[in-house]
Amino acid sequence: MSNIIYFDNFATTSLNEEIFNEMKKFLIFNYSNPSSLYEFSQKSRVAIEKSRENISNYINAEKNELFFTSGGTEADNWALMGLTLFKGRKNGHIILTAFEHSAIIETAKFLENRGFDVTFINPNKEGFIDKKDIVDAIREDTILVSVMYVNNEVGTIQDIKTICSFVKEKNSNIVFHTDAVQALSELEIDVKDLNVDLLSISGHKVHAPKGIGALYIKTGTDIENFIFGGSQERSRRAGTENVAGIVGFSKAIDILRIKREENVSKRFALRNYFLKKIKENFENYKINGSIENRSSGNINISFLGIDKEMLIMSMDFKGICISGGSACSSGSVENSHVLTAMDIDEELKNSAIRISFGENNTFGEIDEFIIALKEIIS
Ligand SMILES: Cc1ncc(COP(=O)(O)O)c(C=O)c1O
């Protein structure tokens, strides 16, 4: 598969070799269960705790505020379920943006069917949430506000610090969660500065393996434990730890610490080149969402009159991977709930594709994409 052109880095990223080598030590040699009593298991235990310290440090959290999960989906589920049903609540009000990842939307719908009220706040056509809409939706019984940091389809970045401060000003008892899964590769995340209570991250968007993530839980946040059956994660999330995944995630953070800004610049350069080439070669297209305040690697673009599924399949035939939206829904013919929430025209939605560059993509790959696109469209 070496001649694949992979422009779907928002779906997942390749496992970095350096990270894999670090993980291998804990898959093949130090394979002990960290909960066992003998000396051998201490290697795994120490590796987990060092990783926790490293990752929490990176987002300016305390070590005991970071809990490993199986990924972003689980962290998002924990945030919502842990404040509502698991807490023994039978009702209450939740505020979400209408263009959250399905891990949030579907969990909220589940809660809606069990007696909770959910208000979905629409972004504007550019892909931004107005803090006033969030604040106006707050009620006496609002338990939680959840606003994603970087949208996974259009890449727009929300001003989480300001939105959170307005929510807290209106009612400091409301728990504020942000899904920062797509933000980790792009932004410097400082949970203390943002003043959020809960924050979800995931490893496989930053070249760590799939199946590892974490939920930051600010000290004092009244959230119920999530998985029962063992004392792992201080009894809050039971189950033998994914030691290699945790170590890999930590290594990915080491690399981000050094390379994040450089990677962002590389992705910006790729996107600018792409946009220039598109402008030179095509007329009937529209970029969905703002190009300002948008994650560096992301483009969501509609080629008018070109059906997105046909385009994705034709590109696939040429070995080019692009997406019709989020990875979780890309197998479906349904239009994107993100673009629907942004009130994007039906015709644009039918042809909207997501291209997400990684820092390892090249200008030459973009040239190949342009040639392929011309052939397909003609
Ligand atoms: C914004 C966002 N939240 C949550 C997730 C789910 O994360 P994971 O794949 O680690 O379960 C994703 C993955 O695409 C995402 O983009």
Short mmCIF file of C-alpha atoms and ligand atoms in Angstrom, two decimals:
data_model
loop_
_atom_site.label_atom_id
_atom_site.label_comp_id
_atom_site.label_asym_id
_atom_site.label_seq_id
_atom_site.Cartn_x
_atom_site.Cartn_y
_atom_site.Cartn_z
CA MET A 1 0.00 0.00 0.00
CA SER A 2 3.02 2.28 -0.31
CA ASN A 3 1.55 4.29 -3.21
CA ILE A 4 -1.56 5.29 -1.30
CA ILE A 5 -2.14 9.02 -0.99
CA TYR A 6 -3.65 9.50 2.43
CA PHE A 7 -5.58 12.74 2.84
CA ASP A 8 -7.77 11.61 5.73
CA ASN A 9 -5.70 12.48 8.78
CA PHE A 10 -8.76 13.67 10.70
CA ALA A 11 -10.03 10.07 10.57
CA THR A 12 -6.81 8.67 11.93
CA THR A 13 -3.05 9.10 11.60
CA SER A 14 -0.29 6.61 10.88
CA LEU A 15 1.49 5.04 13.82
CA ASN A 16 4.83 6.73 14.17
CA GLU A 17 7.77 4.31 14.10
CA GLU A 18 9.42 5.82 17.17
CA ILE A 19 6.15 5.37 19.03
CA PHE A 20 5.80 1.80 17.84
CA ASN A 21 9.31 0.96 19.07
CA GLU A 22 8.47 2.32 22.51
CA MET A 23 5.25 0.32 22.57
CA LYS A 24 6.96 -2.87 21.45
CA LYS A 25 8.92 -2.97 24.72
CA PHE A 26 5.63 -3.29 26.57
CA LEU A 27 4.06 -5.74 24.17
CA ILE A 28 6.94 -8.20 23.92
CA PHE A 29 9.30 -7.76 26.89
CA ASN A 30 7.66 -5.93 29.79
CA TYR A 31 4.28 -7.52 29.15
CA SER A 32 3.34 -7.83 32.82
CA ASN A 33 -0.06 -6.95 34.23
CA PRO A 34 0.54 -3.70 36.13
CA SER A 35 -1.71 -4.87 38.97
CA SER A 36 0.33 -7.97 39.84
CA LEU A 37 2.43 -7.94 42.99
CA TYR A 38 5.85 -9.08 41.78
CA GLU A 39 8.72 -6.86 40.72
CA PHE A 40 8.20 -7.58 36.98
CA SER A 41 4.81 -5.86 37.02
CA GLN A 42 6.31 -2.71 38.47
CA LYS A 43 7.83 -1.89 35.08
CA SER A 44 4.33 -1.62 33.61
CA ARG A 45 2.99 0.26 36.62
CA VAL A 46 5.83 2.76 36.53
CA ALA A 47 5.44 3.23 32.76
CA ILE A 48 1.73 4.00 33.18
CA GLU A 49 2.30 6.53 35.93
CA LYS A 50 5.16 8.21 34.07
CA SER A 51 2.94 8.46 30.99
CA ARG A 52 0.09 9.89 33.05
CA GLU A 53 2.44 12.50 34.46
CA ASN A 54 3.78 13.37 31.03
CA ILE A 55 0.40 13.71 29.32
CA SER A 56 -1.23 15.60 32.21
CA ASN A 57 1.76 17.91 32.32
CA TYR A 58 1.35 18.65 28.60
CA ILE A 59 -2.23 19.88 29.08
CA ASN A 60 -1.33 21.58 32.39
CA ALA A 61 -3.43 19.18 34.48
CA GLU A 62 -2.47 17.51 37.74
CA LYS A 63 -1.38 13.90 37.45
CA ASN A 64 -4.39 12.62 39.40
CA GLU A 65 -6.79 14.47 37.10
CA LEU A 66 -6.08 12.33 34.01
CA PHE A 67 -7.87 9.01 33.48
CA PHE A 68 -7.02 6.70 30.61
CA THR A 69 -9.88 5.41 28.46
CA SER A 70 -10.18 3.37 25.27
CA GLY A 71 -10.33 6.57 23.22
CA GLY A 72 -12.23 9.77 22.59
CA THR A 73 -15.60 8.05 22.27
CA GLU A 74 -15.34 6.52 25.72
CA ALA A 75 -14.12 9.79 27.25
CA ASP A 76 -17.11 11.61 25.71
CA ASN A 77 -19.52 8.91 26.91
CA TRP A 78 -18.06 9.12 30.42
CA ALA A 79 -18.52 12.90 30.51
CA LEU A 80 -22.21 12.69 29.66
CA MET A 81 -23.21 9.47 31.42
CA GLY A 82 -21.11 10.17 34.49
CA LEU A 83 -22.97 13.40 35.22
CA THR A 84 -26.47 12.09 34.54
CA LEU A 85 -27.74 8.49 34.63
CA PHE A 86 -24.67 7.06 36.40
CA LYS A 87 -25.02 9.79 39.01
CA GLY A 88 -28.53 8.52 39.76
CA ARG A 89 -30.20 11.53 38.18
CA LYS A 90 -33.50 10.93 36.43
CA ASN A 91 -33.76 14.25 34.64
CA GLY A 92 -31.99 17.52 34.01
CA HIS A 93 -30.85 19.72 31.16
CA ILE A 94 -27.81 19.41 28.88
CA ILE A 95 -26.56 21.95 26.33
CA LEU A 96 -24.56 20.76 23.33
CA THR A 97 -23.59 22.15 19.99
CA ALA A 98 -25.50 20.54 17.15
CA PHE A 99 -22.28 19.72 15.34
CA GLU A 100 -20.56 17.67 18.06
CA HIS A 101 -19.02 14.31 17.18
CA SER A 102 -21.53 11.45 17.20
CA ALA A 103 -19.93 10.15 20.43
CA ILE A 104 -21.57 13.15 22.12
CA ILE A 105 -24.72 13.47 19.98
CA GLU A 106 -25.71 9.81 20.23
CA THR A 107 -25.05 9.65 23.98
CA ALA A 108 -27.19 12.76 24.42
CA LYS A 109 -29.99 11.20 22.36
CA PHE A 110 -29.83 8.12 24.57
CA LEU A 111 -30.21 10.38 27.60
CA GLU A 112 -33.05 12.28 25.93
CA ASN A 113 -34.96 8.99 25.60
CA ARG A 114 -34.50 8.46 29.33
CA GLY A 115 -35.93 11.74 30.54
CA PHE A 116 -33.18 14.34 30.11
CA ASP A 117 -33.71 17.54 28.13
CA VAL A 118 -31.08 18.36 25.54
CA THR A 119 -30.69 21.72 23.80
CA PHE A 120 -28.67 21.59 20.59
CA ILE A 121 -27.08 24.93 19.67
CA ASN A 122 -26.48 25.49 15.98
CA PRO A 123 -23.23 27.03 14.75
CA ASN A 124 -23.41 29.79 12.13
CA LYS A 125 -22.71 29.14 8.44
CA GLU A 126 -18.99 29.69 9.05
CA GLY A 127 -18.88 26.95 11.69
CA PHE A 128 -18.73 29.00 14.87
CA ILE A 129 -20.84 28.91 18.01
CA ASP A 130 -22.14 32.18 19.43
CA LYS A 131 -21.51 32.19 23.19
CA LYS A 132 -24.73 34.20 23.64
CA ASP A 133 -26.76 31.28 22.24
CA ILE A 134 -25.18 28.97 24.82
CA VAL A 135 -25.69 31.37 27.71
CA ASP A 136 -29.30 32.09 26.69
CA ALA A 137 -30.04 28.35 26.71
CA ILE A 138 -28.90 27.90 30.34
CA ARG A 139 -31.72 26.92 32.73
CA GLU A 140 -31.92 26.37 36.46
CA ASP A 141 -31.62 22.62 35.90
CA THR A 142 -28.71 22.73 33.42
CA ILE A 143 -26.15 20.13 34.46
CA LEU A 144 -23.66 20.20 31.62
CA VAL A 145 -22.52 22.27 28.66
CA SER A 146 -20.39 20.49 26.05
CA VAL A 147 -18.73 22.40 23.20
CA MET A 148 -16.17 20.76 20.95
CA TYR A 149 -12.79 22.48 20.58
CA VAL A 150 -12.10 21.67 16.91
CA ASN A 151 -14.84 20.34 14.67
CA ASN A 152 -13.96 17.05 13.01
CA GLU A 153 -15.59 17.82 9.65
CA VAL A 154 -14.95 21.51 9.02
CA GLY A 155 -12.05 22.03 11.42
CA THR A 156 -13.31 25.28 12.92
CA ILE A 157 -11.87 26.16 16.32
CA GLN A 158 -14.20 27.42 19.06
CA ASP A 159 -13.15 30.00 21.63
CA ILE A 160 -13.54 27.53 24.49
CA LYS A 161 -11.99 29.79 27.11
CA THR A 162 -14.49 32.59 26.49
CA ILE A 163 -17.52 30.33 26.10
CA CYS A 164 -16.62 28.49 29.31
CA SER A 165 -16.11 31.73 31.24
CA PHE A 166 -19.55 33.02 30.16
CA VAL A 167 -21.19 29.75 31.22
CA LYS A 168 -19.41 29.79 34.59
CA GLU A 169 -20.35 33.43 35.10
CA LYS A 170 -24.01 32.60 34.66
CA ASN A 171 -23.88 29.50 36.84
CA SER A 172 -20.62 28.22 38.28
CA ASN A 173 -22.23 24.86 39.19
CA ILE A 174 -22.62 23.85 35.55
CA VAL A 175 -20.00 21.36 34.44
CA PHE A 176 -18.21 22.38 31.24
CA HIS A 177 -16.87 19.67 28.93
CA THR A 178 -14.92 20.06 25.73
CA ASP A 179 -14.14 17.36 23.20
CA ALA A 180 -10.54 18.22 22.32
CA VAL A 181 -9.86 15.11 20.22
CA GLN A 182 -9.14 17.09 17.04
CA ALA A 183 -7.48 19.93 18.95
CA LEU A 184 -4.56 17.98 20.38
CA SER A 185 -2.45 17.98 17.22
CA GLU A 186 -3.19 21.63 16.52
CA LEU A 187 -3.36 23.76 19.66
CA GLU A 188 -1.54 24.25 22.91
CA ILE A 189 -4.04 22.93 25.45
CA ASP A 190 -4.00 24.35 28.95
CA VAL A 191 -6.91 23.07 31.03
CA LYS A 192 -6.27 25.58 33.82
CA ASP A 193 -6.32 28.52 31.44
CA LEU A 194 -9.42 27.20 29.66
CA ASN A 195 -11.00 26.55 33.08
CA VAL A 196 -12.93 23.54 31.73
CA ASP A 197 -14.02 20.74 34.09
CA LEU A 198 -13.77 17.86 31.64
CA LEU A 199 -11.77 17.41 28.44
CA SER A 200 -11.54 14.43 26.08
CA ILE A 201 -8.46 13.46 24.06
CA SER A 202 -7.51 10.51 21.86
CA GLY A 203 -4.19 8.97 20.83
CA HIS A 204 -4.78 7.94 17.23
CA LYS A 205 -5.19 11.50 15.96
CA VAL A 206 -1.58 12.22 16.99
CA HIS A 207 0.23 9.15 15.61
CA ALA A 208 -0.31 7.01 18.71
CA PRO A 209 -2.30 3.78 18.30
CA LYS A 210 -6.05 3.44 18.12
CA GLY A 211 -7.77 2.38 21.34
CA ILE A 212 -6.21 4.80 23.79
CA GLY A 213 -7.50 8.14 25.03
CA ALA A 214 -8.10 10.02 28.22
CA LEU A 215 -10.59 12.10 30.11
CA TYR A 216 -9.31 15.05 32.13
CA ILE A 217 -11.45 15.46 35.24
CA LYS A 218 -10.80 18.65 37.17
CA THR A 219 -10.40 17.99 40.89
CA GLY A 220 -13.73 18.45 42.64
CA THR A 221 -15.91 17.66 39.61
CA ASP A 222 -18.84 15.57 40.81
CA ILE A 223 -18.82 12.85 38.16
CA GLU A 224 -19.56 9.15 38.69
CA ASN A 225 -17.07 6.37 37.92
CA PHE A 226 -17.53 4.80 34.49
CA ILE A 227 -16.47 1.15 34.29
CA PHE A 228 -16.73 -1.21 37.26
CA GLY A 229 -14.76 -4.32 38.07
CA GLY A 230 -11.29 -3.41 39.29
CA SER A 231 -9.20 -0.80 41.01
CA GLN A 232 -7.49 0.47 37.85
CA GLU A 233 -7.56 4.22 37.22
CA ARG A 234 -8.15 4.69 40.93
CA SER A 235 -11.32 2.55 40.65
CA ARG A 236 -12.90 5.06 38.31
CA ARG A 237 -12.41 3.12 35.08
CA ALA A 238 -11.81 -0.59 35.66
CA GLY A 239 -10.06 -2.97 33.29
CA THR A 240 -6.47 -4.10 32.78
CA GLU A 241 -4.67 -1.10 31.37
CA ASN A 242 -3.64 -0.83 27.73
CA VAL A 243 -0.03 -0.40 28.81
CA ALA A 244 1.51 -0.27 25.33
CA GLY A 245 -1.21 2.14 24.18
CA ILE A 246 -0.62 4.40 27.18
CA VAL A 247 3.14 4.38 26.63
CA GLY A 248 2.58 5.07 22.91
CA PHE A 249 0.27 7.97 23.72
CA SER A 250 2.90 9.44 26.04
CA LYS A 251 5.58 9.12 23.36
CA ALA A 252 3.27 10.88 20.90
CA ILE A 253 2.99 13.71 23.41
CA ASP A 254 6.81 13.90 23.66
CA ILE A 255 6.91 14.35 19.90
CA LEU A 256 4.09 16.91 19.92
CA ARG A 257 5.99 18.92 22.50
CA ILE A 258 8.86 19.32 20.07
CA LYS A 259 7.09 19.22 16.72
CA ARG A 260 3.56 20.58 17.10
CA GLU A 261 4.24 24.09 15.85
CA GLU A 262 6.42 22.88 12.99
CA ASN A 263 3.74 20.36 12.01
CA VAL A 264 1.05 23.02 12.04
CA SER A 265 3.19 25.18 9.72
CA LYS A 266 3.73 22.25 7.36
CA ARG A 267 0.00 21.54 7.21
CA PHE A 268 -0.78 25.22 6.61
CA ALA A 269 1.68 25.26 3.71
CA LEU A 270 0.08 22.14 2.23
CA ARG A 271 -3.40 23.59 2.55
CA ASN A 272 -2.38 26.92 1.01
CA TYR A 273 -0.80 25.09 -1.92
CA PHE A 274 -3.92 22.97 -2.31
CA LEU A 275 -6.19 26.04 -2.32
CA LYS A 276 -3.97 27.77 -4.88
CA LYS A 277 -4.10 24.72 -7.15
CA ILE A 278 -7.86 24.41 -6.78
CA LYS A 279 -8.28 28.08 -7.67
CA GLU A 280 -6.07 27.70 -10.74
CA ASN A 281 -7.82 24.58 -12.03
CA PHE A 282 -11.49 24.70 -11.02
CA GLU A 283 -14.36 27.15 -10.95
CA ASN A 284 -17.42 25.53 -9.52
CA TYR A 285 -16.47 24.86 -5.97
CA LYS A 286 -17.17 26.22 -2.50
CA ILE A 287 -15.23 25.86 0.74
CA ASN A 288 -17.56 24.95 3.58
CA GLY A 289 -16.93 26.84 6.81
CA SER A 290 -14.54 29.64 7.57
CA ILE A 291 -10.96 29.39 6.41
CA GLU A 292 -9.91 31.54 9.39
CA ASN A 293 -9.69 29.98 12.86
CA ARG A 294 -9.67 26.55 11.33
CA SER A 295 -7.42 23.59 11.98
CA SER A 296 -4.40 23.79 9.66
CA GLY A 297 -4.84 20.44 7.88
CA ASN A 298 -8.57 20.62 7.23
CA ILE A 299 -10.51 21.48 4.10
CA ASN A 300 -14.18 20.78 3.54
CA ILE A 301 -15.02 21.52 -0.07
CA SER A 302 -17.94 21.03 -2.43
CA PHE A 303 -17.48 20.64 -6.18
CA LEU A 304 -20.88 21.68 -7.41
CA GLY A 305 -22.86 19.03 -9.20
CA ILE A 306 -20.36 16.30 -8.28
CA ASP A 307 -21.83 13.65 -6.01
CA LYS A 308 -19.53 13.15 -3.04
CA GLU A 309 -19.82 9.36 -2.97
CA MET A 310 -18.98 9.10 -6.63
CA LEU A 311 -15.99 11.35 -6.04
CA ILE A 312 -14.76 9.44 -2.99
CA MET A 313 -15.09 6.10 -4.80
CA SER A 314 -13.37 7.40 -7.94
CA MET A 315 -10.53 8.81 -5.85
CA ASP A 316 -10.28 5.50 -4.03
CA PHE A 317 -9.92 3.79 -7.38
CA LYS A 318 -6.87 5.97 -7.96
CA GLY A 319 -5.43 5.19 -4.53
CA ILE A 320 -6.39 8.50 -2.94
CA CYS A 321 -8.11 8.47 0.45
CA ILE A 322 -10.52 11.32 1.20
CA SER A 323 -13.66 11.40 3.26
CA GLY A 324 -17.30 12.40 3.06
CA GLY A 325 -17.35 13.66 6.61
CA SER A 326 -16.49 12.02 9.88
CA ALA A 327 -15.02 8.52 9.80
CA CYS A 328 -17.88 7.13 11.86
CA SER A 329 -20.47 8.10 9.26
CA SER A 330 -18.47 7.96 6.05
CA GLY A 331 -19.95 4.57 5.17
CA SER A 332 -23.43 6.05 5.10
CA VAL A 333 -25.25 7.97 2.37
CA GLU A 334 -26.75 10.39 4.87
CA ASN A 335 -25.70 13.99 4.65
CA SER A 336 -23.47 15.40 7.32
CA HIS A 337 -25.18 16.57 10.51
CA VAL A 338 -22.35 19.10 10.83
CA LEU A 339 -23.16 20.82 7.53
CA THR A 340 -26.88 20.56 8.29
CA ALA A 341 -26.29 22.31 11.61
CA MET A 342 -24.35 25.01 9.72
CA ASP A 343 -27.36 25.44 7.40
CA ILE A 344 -25.32 24.65 4.29
CA ASP A 345 -27.38 24.33 1.08
CA GLU A 346 -28.53 20.88 0.07
CA GLU A 347 -26.55 20.95 -3.19
CA LEU A 348 -23.34 21.81 -1.37
CA LYS A 349 -23.97 19.10 1.23
CA ASN A 350 -24.45 16.48 -1.49
CA SER A 351 -21.01 17.21 -2.84
CA ALA A 352 -19.07 18.04 0.35
CA ILE A 353 -15.84 16.13 0.87
CA ARG A 354 -13.32 16.42 3.69
CA ILE A 355 -9.60 16.50 2.96
CA SER A 356 -7.31 16.45 5.96
CA PHE A 357 -3.58 16.82 5.46
CA GLY A 358 -0.96 15.41 7.75
CA GLU A 359 2.49 16.90 8.13
CA ASN A 360 3.91 13.96 6.20
CA ASN A 361 1.91 14.68 3.06
CA THR A 362 3.72 16.31 0.14
CA PHE A 363 3.07 18.97 -2.49
CA GLY A 364 3.59 16.26 -5.10
CA GLU A 365 0.68 14.30 -3.66
CA ILE A 366 -1.49 17.38 -4.02
CA ASP A 367 -0.43 17.66 -7.68
CA GLU A 368 -1.48 14.04 -8.19
CA PHE A 369 -4.79 14.74 -6.49
CA ILE A 370 -5.44 17.71 -8.80
CA ILE A 371 -4.73 15.59 -11.90
CA ALA A 372 -7.04 12.87 -10.60
CA LEU A 373 -9.77 15.38 -9.78
CA LYS A 374 -9.63 16.91 -13.24
CA GLU A 375 -9.98 13.48 -14.83
CA ILE A 376 -12.89 12.51 -12.62
CA ILE A 377 -14.76 15.79 -13.02
CA SER A 378 -14.33 15.88 -16.79
C1 LIG B 1 -14.08 15.29 17.62
C2 LIG B 1 -13.98 13.82 17.88
N1 LIG B 1 -14.44 13.33 19.04
C3 LIG B 1 -14.36 12.03 19.33
C4 LIG B 1 -13.82 11.13 18.44
C5 LIG B 1 -13.75 9.69 18.80
O1 LIG B 1 -12.46 9.35 19.18
P1 LIG B 1 -11.98 7.81 19.13
O2 LIG B 1 -11.87 7.46 17.67
O3 LIG B 1 -10.67 7.81 19.84
O4 LIG B 1 -13.01 7.01 19.84
C6 LIG B 1 -13.36 11.59 17.20
C7 LIG B 1 -12.82 10.66 16.20
O5 LIG B 1 -12.95 10.86 15.02
C8 LIG B 1 -13.43 12.98 16.93
O6 LIG B 1 -13.01 13.47 15.76
#
